[in-house]
Short mmCIF file of C-alpha atoms and ligand atoms in Angstrom, two decimals:
data_model
loop_
_atom_site.label_atom_id
_atom_site.label_comp_id
_atom_site.label_asym_id
_atom_site.label_seq_id
_atom_site.Cartn_x
_atom_site.Cartn_y
_atom_site.Cartn_z
CA MET Z 1 23.03 25.57 8.38
CA VAL Z 2 26.17 25.58 6.35
CA GLU Z 3 27.96 23.44 8.93
CA ALA Z 4 25.18 20.87 8.73
CA VAL Z 5 25.80 20.61 4.95
CA ARG Z 6 29.50 20.14 5.52
CA GLN Z 7 29.14 17.45 8.09
CA GLY Z 8 26.07 15.51 7.16
CA PRO Z 9 26.41 12.62 4.78
CA ILE Z 10 23.45 12.55 2.47
CA LYS Z 11 20.89 10.00 3.66
CA ARG Z 12 20.93 7.07 1.35
CA ARG Z 13 18.83 3.90 0.93
CA GLY Z 14 20.96 0.68 0.93
CA LEU Z 15 21.16 -1.44 -2.15
CA MET Z 16 21.03 -5.30 -2.70
CA LEU Z 17 24.11 -6.46 -4.40
CA VAL Z 18 23.65 -9.91 -5.88
CA LEU Z 19 26.61 -12.05 -7.01
CA SER Z 20 25.79 -15.17 -9.04
CA SER Z 21 27.88 -17.60 -10.97
CA PRO Z 22 28.33 -21.33 -11.54
CA SER Z 23 30.20 -23.09 -8.72
CA GLY Z 24 33.94 -22.52 -9.09
CA ALA Z 25 33.87 -19.18 -10.87
CA GLY Z 26 35.34 -17.55 -7.79
CA LYS Z 27 32.25 -15.87 -6.49
CA THR Z 28 32.69 -16.88 -2.83
CA THR Z 29 36.30 -15.54 -2.83
CA ILE Z 30 35.17 -12.32 -4.44
CA SER Z 31 32.35 -12.00 -1.77
CA ARG Z 32 34.81 -12.54 1.08
CA MET Z 33 37.28 -9.87 -0.25
CA LEU Z 34 34.38 -7.41 -0.86
CA LEU Z 35 33.24 -7.86 2.72
CA GLU Z 36 36.74 -7.20 4.06
CA ARG Z 37 37.11 -4.02 2.00
CA GLU Z 38 33.67 -2.51 2.13
CA ALA Z 39 32.75 -1.38 5.63
CA ASP Z 40 29.12 -0.54 4.73
CA LEU Z 41 28.59 -3.95 3.08
CA MET Z 42 26.99 -6.85 5.05
CA LEU Z 43 26.40 -10.42 3.89
CA SER Z 44 22.95 -11.92 3.76
CA ILE Z 45 23.45 -15.27 5.47
CA SER Z 46 21.16 -17.80 3.82
CA VAL Z 47 19.55 -20.73 5.38
CA THR Z 48 20.14 -24.16 3.75
CA THR Z 49 19.34 -27.80 4.21
CA ARG Z 50 22.73 -28.71 2.61
CA PRO Z 51 25.10 -30.46 4.96
CA LYS Z 52 27.85 -28.33 6.32
CA ARG Z 53 31.27 -28.69 4.65
CA PRO Z 54 34.33 -29.05 7.01
CA LYS Z 55 35.59 -25.55 6.82
CA GLU Z 56 32.12 -23.89 7.04
CA ARG Z 57 30.66 -22.38 10.23
CA ASP Z 58 27.03 -22.35 11.19
CA GLY Z 59 25.73 -18.79 11.35
CA VAL Z 60 28.72 -17.45 9.39
CA ASP Z 61 28.57 -19.12 5.98
CA TYR Z 62 25.07 -20.31 6.26
CA HIS Z 63 22.42 -21.10 8.88
CA PHE Z 64 22.24 -24.86 8.51
CA ILE Z 65 18.70 -26.15 9.15
CA ASP Z 66 16.58 -29.16 8.39
CA GLN Z 67 13.82 -29.47 5.87
CA ALA Z 68 11.11 -29.16 8.41
CA ALA Z 69 12.59 -25.86 9.73
CA PHE Z 70 13.00 -24.65 6.23
CA ASP Z 71 9.35 -25.41 5.40
CA ARG Z 72 8.21 -23.56 8.48
CA MET Z 73 10.08 -20.48 7.36
CA VAL Z 74 8.44 -20.73 3.89
CA GLN Z 75 5.02 -21.05 5.45
CA GLY Z 76 5.68 -18.15 7.76
CA ASP Z 77 6.73 -16.02 4.80
CA GLU Z 78 10.10 -15.49 6.43
CA LEU Z 79 12.15 -15.89 3.33
CA LEU Z 80 12.54 -13.08 0.71
CA GLU Z 81 13.33 -15.72 -1.87
CA TYR Z 82 14.16 -19.42 -1.92
CA ALA Z 83 15.09 -22.13 -4.38
CA ASN Z 84 16.19 -25.68 -4.70
CA VAL Z 85 19.71 -25.89 -5.92
CA PHE Z 86 21.55 -29.28 -6.59
CA GLY Z 87 18.79 -31.07 -4.49
CA ASN Z 88 19.16 -28.81 -1.42
CA ALA Z 89 16.94 -25.93 -0.31
CA TYR Z 90 18.37 -22.44 0.01
CA GLY Z 91 16.68 -19.27 1.13
CA THR Z 92 17.26 -15.66 2.17
CA PRO Z 93 15.80 -14.60 5.55
CA ARG Z 94 13.81 -11.49 5.11
CA ALA Z 95 14.23 -9.83 8.59
CA THR Z 96 17.77 -8.48 8.46
CA VAL Z 97 17.62 -7.30 4.88
CA SER Z 98 14.89 -4.73 4.98
CA GLN Z 99 16.22 -3.24 8.28
CA ALA Z 100 19.76 -2.91 6.74
CA LEU Z 101 18.45 -1.19 3.56
CA ASP Z 102 16.40 1.30 5.59
CA GLN Z 103 19.50 2.11 7.59
CA GLY Z 104 21.40 2.89 4.47
CA ARG Z 105 23.57 -0.32 4.58
CA ASP Z 106 24.20 -2.44 1.56
CA VAL Z 107 23.56 -6.09 1.56
CA LEU Z 108 25.56 -8.71 -0.41
CA PHE Z 109 23.76 -11.81 -1.70
CA ASP Z 110 25.50 -14.97 -2.88
CA ILE Z 111 22.48 -16.59 -4.52
CA ASP Z 112 21.66 -18.33 -7.74
CA TRP Z 113 19.70 -17.20 -10.78
CA GLN Z 114 16.39 -18.50 -9.44
CA GLY Z 115 16.75 -16.29 -6.34
CA THR Z 116 17.89 -13.34 -8.45
CA GLN Z 117 14.75 -13.62 -10.62
CA GLN Z 118 12.55 -13.54 -7.48
CA LEU Z 119 14.38 -10.50 -6.00
CA THR Z 120 14.18 -8.75 -9.44
CA GLU Z 121 10.35 -9.21 -9.24
CA LYS Z 122 10.05 -8.09 -5.69
CA ALA Z 123 12.62 -5.37 -5.31
CA ARG Z 124 13.94 -4.24 -8.79
CA ASP Z 125 14.76 -0.68 -7.50
CA ASP Z 126 16.98 -1.88 -4.73
CA LEU Z 127 18.69 -4.60 -6.76
CA VAL Z 128 22.09 -4.48 -8.45
CA SER Z 129 22.98 -7.87 -9.97
CA VAL Z 130 26.35 -9.09 -11.13
CA PHE Z 131 27.15 -12.37 -12.92
CA VAL Z 132 30.65 -13.84 -12.55
CA LEU Z 133 31.96 -15.97 -15.44
CA PRO Z 134 35.02 -18.19 -15.31
CA PRO Z 135 37.75 -17.37 -17.85
CA SER Z 136 37.33 -20.90 -19.43
CA THR Z 137 35.70 -24.23 -19.08
CA GLU Z 138 39.19 -25.81 -18.21
CA GLU Z 139 39.71 -23.18 -15.46
CA LEU Z 140 36.25 -23.80 -14.04
CA GLU Z 141 36.93 -27.62 -13.84
CA ARG Z 142 40.31 -27.08 -12.28
CA ARG Z 143 38.93 -24.80 -9.63
CA LEU Z 144 36.11 -27.21 -8.78
CA ARG Z 145 38.59 -30.09 -8.40
CA ALA Z 146 41.08 -28.02 -6.40
CA ARG Z 147 38.45 -27.27 -3.87
CA ALA Z 148 38.18 -31.04 -3.20
CA GLN Z 149 35.56 -30.72 -0.54
CA ASP Z 150 32.76 -32.40 -2.34
CA PRO Z 151 32.51 -36.01 -3.45
CA GLU Z 152 33.36 -36.77 -7.12
CA GLU Z 153 29.76 -37.18 -8.24
CA VAL Z 154 28.91 -33.81 -6.77
CA VAL Z 155 31.71 -32.20 -8.75
CA ARG Z 156 30.57 -33.94 -11.92
CA GLY Z 157 27.01 -32.84 -11.26
CA ARG Z 158 28.05 -29.27 -10.81
CA MET Z 159 30.06 -29.10 -13.92
CA ALA Z 160 27.15 -30.44 -15.83
CA LYS Z 161 24.98 -27.81 -14.29
CA ALA Z 162 27.48 -24.95 -14.98
CA ALA Z 163 26.46 -24.59 -18.63
CA ASP Z 164 22.76 -24.29 -17.60
CA GLU Z 165 23.66 -21.66 -14.94
CA MET Z 166 25.72 -19.65 -17.34
CA SER Z 167 22.77 -19.35 -19.77
CA HIS Z 168 21.22 -16.76 -17.36
CA TRP Z 169 24.07 -14.27 -17.74
CA ALA Z 170 21.82 -11.90 -19.77
CA GLU Z 171 19.45 -11.45 -16.84
CA TYR Z 172 22.04 -9.54 -14.88
CA ASP Z 173 22.87 -5.79 -14.82
CA TYR Z 174 26.65 -6.46 -14.93
CA VAL Z 175 28.87 -9.38 -16.03
CA ILE Z 176 32.49 -9.94 -14.87
CA VAL Z 177 34.94 -12.44 -16.23
CA ASN Z 178 36.94 -13.61 -13.30
CA THR Z 179 40.46 -14.05 -14.75
CA ASP Z 180 42.23 -12.26 -11.96
CA ILE Z 181 40.70 -12.15 -8.56
CA GLU Z 182 41.99 -8.74 -7.54
CA ALA Z 183 40.83 -7.18 -10.81
CA SER Z 184 37.41 -8.86 -10.32
CA VAL Z 185 37.06 -7.49 -6.84
CA ALA Z 186 38.07 -4.06 -8.12
CA GLU Z 187 35.35 -4.23 -10.83
CA VAL Z 188 32.67 -5.18 -8.42
CA ARG Z 189 33.71 -2.34 -6.15
CA GLU Z 190 33.41 0.15 -9.03
CA VAL Z 191 29.90 -1.15 -9.70
CA LEU Z 192 28.99 -0.74 -6.08
CA HIS Z 193 30.46 2.71 -5.80
CA ALA Z 194 28.77 3.98 -8.90
CA GLU Z 195 25.36 2.45 -7.96
CA ARG Z 196 25.55 4.18 -4.54
CA LEU Z 197 25.51 7.48 -6.34
CA LYS Z 198 22.31 6.82 -8.25
CA ARG Z 199 20.09 9.82 -7.70
CA GLU Z 200 17.03 7.78 -6.59
CA ARG Z 201 19.07 6.05 -3.80
CA GLN Z 202 20.26 9.34 -2.28
CA LYS Z 203 17.13 9.99 -0.39
CA GLY Z 204 18.50 13.07 1.41
CA LEU Z 205 19.52 14.85 -1.79
CA ARG Z 206 16.40 17.09 -1.92
CA ASP Z 207 16.95 18.41 1.57
CA PHE Z 208 20.64 18.75 0.96
CA VAL Z 209 20.18 20.90 -2.10
CA GLU Z 210 17.48 22.96 -0.38
CA VAL Z 211 20.07 23.78 2.39
CA LEU Z 212 22.65 24.62 -0.22
CA ARG Z 213 20.32 26.88 -2.09
CA ALA Z 214 19.06 28.66 1.00
CA GLY Z 215 22.68 29.41 2.06
CA SER Z 216 23.65 31.00 -1.26
P1 5GP T 301 26.86 -23.84 -2.22
O1 5GP T 301 26.15 -25.07 -1.74
O2 5GP T 301 28.02 -24.28 -3.10
O3 5GP T 301 27.25 -23.02 -1.00
O4 5GP T 301 25.87 -23.00 -3.06
C1 5GP T 301 25.23 -23.52 -4.19
C2 5GP T 301 24.48 -22.46 -4.92
O5 5GP T 301 23.38 -22.07 -4.14
C3 5GP T 301 25.26 -21.27 -5.17
O6 5GP T 301 25.07 -20.89 -6.59
C4 5GP T 301 24.77 -20.24 -4.29
O7 5GP T 301 24.88 -18.93 -4.87
C5 5GP T 301 23.39 -20.63 -4.28
N1 5GP T 301 22.64 -20.13 -3.08
C6 5GP T 301 23.21 -19.98 -1.81
N2 5GP T 301 22.33 -19.41 -0.94
C7 5GP T 301 21.23 -19.15 -1.58
C8 5GP T 301 19.90 -18.59 -1.29
O8 5GP T 301 19.59 -18.17 -0.21
N3 5GP T 301 19.02 -18.53 -2.32
C9 5GP T 301 19.29 -18.99 -3.59
N4 5GP T 301 18.39 -18.88 -4.50
N5 5GP T 301 20.49 -19.48 -3.87
C10 5GP T 301 21.45 -19.66 -2.93
#
């Protein structure tokens, strides 16, 4: 009995960690570093109709699909949320997420405010949302240009949209200003670690305490 208490990690339900930001605020880098450092965190790989960028890999960064396939997924209720962003369709496949949560694994979502609103409606208790802000407009623009993977008109379009996107900061549980990437990753990890300890997520607590009390 006592041995079981020592060994057994308390059974926990996974959480949905959402990161949103305007393009260029550093969210993708933060996501990548988080996934490297957090063994129990897996990325929700979205489907999108956007053309693949040169460095991207199908099935790793996104599942790149055409509009007809996207529409079929919507009709089949296969997407947990979906939205149109900059003229392209994006969506979160439902299947892997609920399985991961039930197994106590946390899932990271790199999605926009529209998707976050939908997840908030559908799964508030499982959701932890973080909005990443750039340190300044100048820095945002510099980062967008340094990326240089998109045509000029796309960059300009995204900068115009950034102000709109940032207006949604108040809909998030946590807000981080990404001045220093290491500091930002550390902050998101603090959020993740604290949220894992929420009493309601630790499904095995009741049994665990029962055992503790019986052994006293
Ligand atoms: P990008 O095309 O630069 O990879 O992403 C553009 C925007 O779409 C980003 O803000 C990203 O977070 C968002 N996005 C990516 N995947 C999804 C998704 O599955 N659902 C929603 N709602 N937004 C997404």
